[in-house]
Coordinates of C-alpha atoms and ligand atoms in Angstrom, one line a residue:
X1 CA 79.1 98.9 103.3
X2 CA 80.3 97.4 100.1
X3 CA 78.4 99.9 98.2
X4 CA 79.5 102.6 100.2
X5 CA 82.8 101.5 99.7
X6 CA 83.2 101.4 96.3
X7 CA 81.1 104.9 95.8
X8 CA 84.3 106.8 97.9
X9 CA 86.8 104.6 95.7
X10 CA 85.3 105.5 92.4
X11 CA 84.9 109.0 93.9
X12 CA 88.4 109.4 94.8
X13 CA 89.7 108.2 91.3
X14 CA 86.9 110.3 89.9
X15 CA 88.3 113.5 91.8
X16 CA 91.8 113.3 91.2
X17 CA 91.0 114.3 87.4
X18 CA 93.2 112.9 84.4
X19 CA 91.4 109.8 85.2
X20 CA 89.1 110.2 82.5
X21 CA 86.2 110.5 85.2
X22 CA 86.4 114.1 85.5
X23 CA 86.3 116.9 83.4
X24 CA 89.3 118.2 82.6
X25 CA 91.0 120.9 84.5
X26 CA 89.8 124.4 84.0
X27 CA 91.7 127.1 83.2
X28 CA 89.2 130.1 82.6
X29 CA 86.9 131.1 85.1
X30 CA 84.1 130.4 82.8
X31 CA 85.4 126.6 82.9
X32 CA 85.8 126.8 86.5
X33 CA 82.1 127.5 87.4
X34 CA 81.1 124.6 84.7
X35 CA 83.4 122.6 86.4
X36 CA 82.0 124.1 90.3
X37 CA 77.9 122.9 89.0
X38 CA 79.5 119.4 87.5
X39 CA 80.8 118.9 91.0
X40 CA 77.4 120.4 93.0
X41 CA 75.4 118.0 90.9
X42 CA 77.6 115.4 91.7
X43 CA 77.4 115.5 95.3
X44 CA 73.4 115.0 94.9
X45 CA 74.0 112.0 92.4
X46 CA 76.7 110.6 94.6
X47 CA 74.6 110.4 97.4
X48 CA 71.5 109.2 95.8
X49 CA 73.6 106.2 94.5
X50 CA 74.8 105.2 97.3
X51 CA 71.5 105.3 99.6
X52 CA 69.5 103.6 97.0
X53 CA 72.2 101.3 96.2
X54 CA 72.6 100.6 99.4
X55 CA 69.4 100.5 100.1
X56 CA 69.2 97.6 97.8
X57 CA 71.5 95.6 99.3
X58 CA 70.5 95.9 102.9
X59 CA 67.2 94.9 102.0
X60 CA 68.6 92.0 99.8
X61 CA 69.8 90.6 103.0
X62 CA 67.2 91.5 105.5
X63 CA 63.8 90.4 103.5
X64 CA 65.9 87.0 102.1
X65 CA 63.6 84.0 102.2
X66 CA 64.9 82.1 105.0
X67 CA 63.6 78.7 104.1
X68 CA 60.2 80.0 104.1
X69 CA 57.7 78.4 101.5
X70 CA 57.4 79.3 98.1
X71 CA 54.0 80.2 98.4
X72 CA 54.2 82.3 101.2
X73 CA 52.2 86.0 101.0
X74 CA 54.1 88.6 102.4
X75 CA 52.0 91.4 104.1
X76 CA 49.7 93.4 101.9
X77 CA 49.9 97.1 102.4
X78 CA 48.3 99.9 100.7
X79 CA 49.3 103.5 100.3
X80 CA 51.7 105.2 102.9
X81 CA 50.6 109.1 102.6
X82 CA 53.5 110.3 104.8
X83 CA 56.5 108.4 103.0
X84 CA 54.9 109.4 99.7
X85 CA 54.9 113.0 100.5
X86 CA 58.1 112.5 102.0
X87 CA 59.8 111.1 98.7
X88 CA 57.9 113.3 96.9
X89 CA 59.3 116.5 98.6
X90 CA 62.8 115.9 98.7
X91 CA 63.3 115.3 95.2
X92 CA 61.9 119.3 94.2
X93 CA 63.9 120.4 97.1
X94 CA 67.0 118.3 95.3
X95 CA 65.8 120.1 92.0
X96 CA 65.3 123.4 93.5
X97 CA 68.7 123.6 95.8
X98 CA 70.4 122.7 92.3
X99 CA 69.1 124.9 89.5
X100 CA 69.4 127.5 92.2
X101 CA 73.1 126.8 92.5
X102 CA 73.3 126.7 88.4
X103 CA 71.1 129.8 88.0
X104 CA 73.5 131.5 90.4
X105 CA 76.6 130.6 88.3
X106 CA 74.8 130.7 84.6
X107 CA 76.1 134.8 84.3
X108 CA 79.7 134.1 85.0
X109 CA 79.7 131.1 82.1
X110 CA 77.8 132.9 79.6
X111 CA 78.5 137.0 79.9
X112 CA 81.6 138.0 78.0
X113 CA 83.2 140.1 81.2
X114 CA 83.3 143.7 80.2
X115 CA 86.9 144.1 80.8
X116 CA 86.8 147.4 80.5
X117 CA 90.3 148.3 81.8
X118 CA 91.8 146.1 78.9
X119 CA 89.8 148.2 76.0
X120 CA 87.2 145.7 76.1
X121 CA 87.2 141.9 75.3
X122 CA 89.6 140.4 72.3
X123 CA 87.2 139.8 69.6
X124 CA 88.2 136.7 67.7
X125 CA 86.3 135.4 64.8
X126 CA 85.8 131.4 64.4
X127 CA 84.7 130.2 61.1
X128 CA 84.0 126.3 61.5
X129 CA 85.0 124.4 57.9
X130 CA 84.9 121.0 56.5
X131 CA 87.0 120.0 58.2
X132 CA 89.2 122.8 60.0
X133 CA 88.9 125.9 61.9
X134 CA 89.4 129.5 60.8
X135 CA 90.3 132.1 63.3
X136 CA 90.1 135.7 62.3
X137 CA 91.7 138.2 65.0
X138 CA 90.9 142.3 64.7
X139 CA 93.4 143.1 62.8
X140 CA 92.5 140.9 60.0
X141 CA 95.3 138.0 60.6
X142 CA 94.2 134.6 59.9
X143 CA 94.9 131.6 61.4
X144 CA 93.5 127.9 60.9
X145 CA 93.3 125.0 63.6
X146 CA 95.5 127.2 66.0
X147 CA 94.3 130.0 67.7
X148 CA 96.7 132.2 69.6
X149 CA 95.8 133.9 72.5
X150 CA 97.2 136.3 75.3
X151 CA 97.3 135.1 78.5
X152 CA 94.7 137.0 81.6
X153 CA 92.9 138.8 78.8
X154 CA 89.5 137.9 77.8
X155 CA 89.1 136.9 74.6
X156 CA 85.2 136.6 73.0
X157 CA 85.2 133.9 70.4
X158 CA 82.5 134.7 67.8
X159 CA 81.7 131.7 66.2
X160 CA 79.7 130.5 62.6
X161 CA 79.7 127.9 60.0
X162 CA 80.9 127.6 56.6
X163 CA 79.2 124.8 55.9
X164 CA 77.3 122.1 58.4
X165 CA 76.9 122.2 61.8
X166 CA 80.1 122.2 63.9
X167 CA 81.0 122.6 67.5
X168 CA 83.6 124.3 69.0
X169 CA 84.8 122.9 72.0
X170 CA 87.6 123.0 74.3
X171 CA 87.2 121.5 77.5
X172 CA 89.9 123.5 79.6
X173 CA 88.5 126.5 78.5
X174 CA 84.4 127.0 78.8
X175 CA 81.6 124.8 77.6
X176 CA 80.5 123.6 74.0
X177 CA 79.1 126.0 71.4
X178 CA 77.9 124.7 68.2
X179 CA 79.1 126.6 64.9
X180 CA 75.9 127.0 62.8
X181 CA 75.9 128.3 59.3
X182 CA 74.3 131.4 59.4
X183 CA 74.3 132.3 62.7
X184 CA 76.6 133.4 65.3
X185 CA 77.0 131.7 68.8
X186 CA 79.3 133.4 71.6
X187 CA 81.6 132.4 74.3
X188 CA 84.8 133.4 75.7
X189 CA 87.9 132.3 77.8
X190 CA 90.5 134.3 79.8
X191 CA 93.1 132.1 80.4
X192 CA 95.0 132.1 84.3
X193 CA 98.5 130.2 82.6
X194 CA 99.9 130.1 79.2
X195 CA 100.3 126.9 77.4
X196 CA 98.7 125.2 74.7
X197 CA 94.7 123.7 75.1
X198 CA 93.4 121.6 72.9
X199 CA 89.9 121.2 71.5
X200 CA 87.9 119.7 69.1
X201 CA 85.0 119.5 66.8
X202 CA 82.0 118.3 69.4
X203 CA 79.5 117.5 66.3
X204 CA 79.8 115.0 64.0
X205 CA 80.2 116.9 60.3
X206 CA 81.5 114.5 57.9
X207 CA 84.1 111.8 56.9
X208 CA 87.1 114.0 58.6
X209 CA 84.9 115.4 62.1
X210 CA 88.0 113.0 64.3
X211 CA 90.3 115.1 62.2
X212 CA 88.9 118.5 63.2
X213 CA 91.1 119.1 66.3
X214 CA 92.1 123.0 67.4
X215 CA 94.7 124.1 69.7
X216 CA 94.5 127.3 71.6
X217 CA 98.2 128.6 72.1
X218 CA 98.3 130.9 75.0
X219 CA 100.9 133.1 75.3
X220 CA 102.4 136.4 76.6
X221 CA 101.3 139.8 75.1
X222 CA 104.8 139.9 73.6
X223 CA 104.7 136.9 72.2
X224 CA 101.3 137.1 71.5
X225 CA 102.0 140.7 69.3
X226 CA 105.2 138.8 67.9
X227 CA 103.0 136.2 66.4
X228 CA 100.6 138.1 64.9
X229 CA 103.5 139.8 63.3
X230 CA 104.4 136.3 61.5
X231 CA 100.4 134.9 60.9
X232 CA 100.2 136.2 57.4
X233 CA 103.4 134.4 56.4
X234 CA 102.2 131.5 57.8
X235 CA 99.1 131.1 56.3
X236 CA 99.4 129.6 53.1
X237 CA 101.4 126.9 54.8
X238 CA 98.1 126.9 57.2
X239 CA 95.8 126.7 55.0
X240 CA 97.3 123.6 53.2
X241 CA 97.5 121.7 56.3
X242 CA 94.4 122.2 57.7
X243 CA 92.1 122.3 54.7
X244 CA 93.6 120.1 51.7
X245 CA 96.4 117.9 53.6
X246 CA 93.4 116.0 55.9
X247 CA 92.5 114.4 53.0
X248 CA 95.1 114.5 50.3
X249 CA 98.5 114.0 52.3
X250 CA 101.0 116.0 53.8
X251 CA 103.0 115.8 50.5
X252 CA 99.6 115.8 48.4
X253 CA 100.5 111.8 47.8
X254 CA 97.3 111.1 48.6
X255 CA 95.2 109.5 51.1
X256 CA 91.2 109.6 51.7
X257 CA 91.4 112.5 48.5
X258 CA 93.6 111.3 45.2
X259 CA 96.9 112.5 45.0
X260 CA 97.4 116.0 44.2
X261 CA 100.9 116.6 43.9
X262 CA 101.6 116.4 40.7
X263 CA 98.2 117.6 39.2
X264 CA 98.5 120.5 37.1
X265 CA 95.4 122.4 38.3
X266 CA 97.5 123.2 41.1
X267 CA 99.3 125.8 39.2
X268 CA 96.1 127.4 37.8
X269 CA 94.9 129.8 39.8
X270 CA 91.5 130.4 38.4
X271 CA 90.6 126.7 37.7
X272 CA 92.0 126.2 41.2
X273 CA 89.7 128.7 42.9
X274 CA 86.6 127.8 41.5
X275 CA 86.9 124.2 42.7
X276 CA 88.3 125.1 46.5
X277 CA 85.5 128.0 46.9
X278 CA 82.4 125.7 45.0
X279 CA 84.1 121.8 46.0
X280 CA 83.5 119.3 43.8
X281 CA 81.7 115.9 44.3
X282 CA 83.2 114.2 47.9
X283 CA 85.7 117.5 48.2
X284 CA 83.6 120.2 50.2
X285 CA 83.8 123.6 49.4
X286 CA 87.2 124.3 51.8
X287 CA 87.3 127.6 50.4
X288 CA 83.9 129.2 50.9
X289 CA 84.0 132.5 52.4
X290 CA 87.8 133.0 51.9
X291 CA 89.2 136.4 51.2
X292 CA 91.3 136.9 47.9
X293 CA 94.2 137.0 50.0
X294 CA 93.9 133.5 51.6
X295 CA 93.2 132.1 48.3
X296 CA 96.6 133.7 46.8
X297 CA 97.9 132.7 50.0
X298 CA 97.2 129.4 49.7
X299 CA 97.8 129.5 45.7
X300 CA 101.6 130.7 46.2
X301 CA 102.5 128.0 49.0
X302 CA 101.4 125.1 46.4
X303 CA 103.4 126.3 43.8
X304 CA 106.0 126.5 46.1
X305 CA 106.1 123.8 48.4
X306 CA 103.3 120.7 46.9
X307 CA 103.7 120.6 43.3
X308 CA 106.0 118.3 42.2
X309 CA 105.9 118.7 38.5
X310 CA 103.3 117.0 36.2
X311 CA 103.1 113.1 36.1
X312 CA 105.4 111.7 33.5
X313 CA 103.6 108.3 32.5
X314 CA 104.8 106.6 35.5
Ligands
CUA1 CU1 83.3 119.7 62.5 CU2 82.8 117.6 63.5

């Protein structure tokens, strides 16, 4: 009973989500039918706990010694071919009942809907860095840690390496999918609300991986068309942030990487380049794989807004 007991109070805490029990709440139907097999398997486990755990107890109390001697020999039984059949056959049933279940809802997590109404799925390219996210959207735009969406349309996220192995994974929004250099993984989301999601790097890839965080913004069409409208003015700034502020500072004052922010090399383009596209020692490569544009990008917005002058002795 006091096993029982505290199964349904854990489950309740457990069910009511935020708790830190339960996955988070999804908000794609891929998510969803994750979320529908966590909660299948569950009911299995859940059960199983309590009856063995249970179980226990009861027969912690029935078989206690009751001043009997020490020595005592309890009864000496070999082999029960009906209960061993019995245990035997209920766990493949268990196993059977769920991988049919999962089986049933593997095509709705992992096919890309065809969305054919919409012109097909959005087709958004994620290139996973040391240490940020790159999102490429069909049009060309560029974006890094923050991926916009619009809201009720499918969106297929393509997704590679730069570098080392990444992960890209936001819970409200479909399962893990690692980022591989050299190969391309697939998921997708359609989100049911606008909002903002976040995510995060699910594998550890280096001295920053806590640092690797993405945010999904989803938004209307409009709003969605509006900010692609304003991504390519916005990217140098981006690119800053995401790739060179994690470890230098906001300001470039600094931090896990030296202070930048009055280095020279920031105004020289060519020496510049070759060190963000090849890294240097402890500094990875950020730039590997960058167009011309996102490295004039990026180029402009430190003239403009990082470099502070050179040092003058102090
Ligand atoms: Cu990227 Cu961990």
């Amino acid at each position: 009973m006091l096993a029982l007991s505290a199964a349904l109070a854990l489950a309740a805490v457990a069910y009511a989500g935020n708790g830190g029990f339960a996955p988070a709440t999804p908000h794609s139907p891929n998510a969803k039918r994750i979320n529908d097999s966590y909660l299948w398997i569950s009911i299995f486990t859940g059960a199983i706990f309590v009856l063995v755990e249970g179980a226990l107890i009861a027969f912690v109390f029935k078989y206690r010694r009751r001043g009997r001697p020490r020595t005592a020999e309890g009864p000496q039984i070999h082999g029960a071919t009906r209960l061993e059949l019995i245990w035997t056959a209920i766990p493949v049933v268990i196993l059977a009942v769920i991988a049919a279940f999962i089986f049933y809802k593997l095509p709705g997590i992992q096919d890309v809907p065809g969305a054919k109404a919409e012109g097909g799925p959005l087709i958004v390219k994620v290139d996973a860095h040391q240490f940020y996210w790159q999102f490429t959207y069909p049009d060309g735009q560029i974006s890094i840690d923050e991926l916009h969406a619009p809201v009720n349309r499918t969106v297929r996220v393509d997704i590679t390496s730069q570098d080392v192995d990444h992960s890209w994974w936001v819970p409200e929004l479909g399962g893990k999918f690692d980022a591989i250099p050299g190969h391309t993984t697939h998921t997708w989301f359609k989100a049911d609300r606008a909002g903002t999601y976040r995510g995060k790097c699910g594998e550890f890839c280096g001295v920053f991986h806590a640092a690797m965080k993405a945010v999904v913004e989803v938004e209307s069409q409009t709003e969605y068309a509006a900010w692609l409208d304003t991504a390519a003015s916005e990217l140098g700034r981006g690119e800053w942030v995401g790739s060179c502020a994690k470890c230098h500072g906001l300001q470039g004052q600094g931090g896990f990487g030296p202070k930048i922010s009055n280095n020279t090399l920031l105004t020289q383009g060519q020496g510049l380049e070759q060190l963000i596209r090849q890294g240097r020692k402890e500094m990875p490569p950020v730039a590997h794989g960058w167009t011309d544009e996102q490295v004039q990008a990026l180029l402009a917005y430190l003239k403009q807004s990082v470099y502070k002058g050179a040092a003058s002795g102090g």
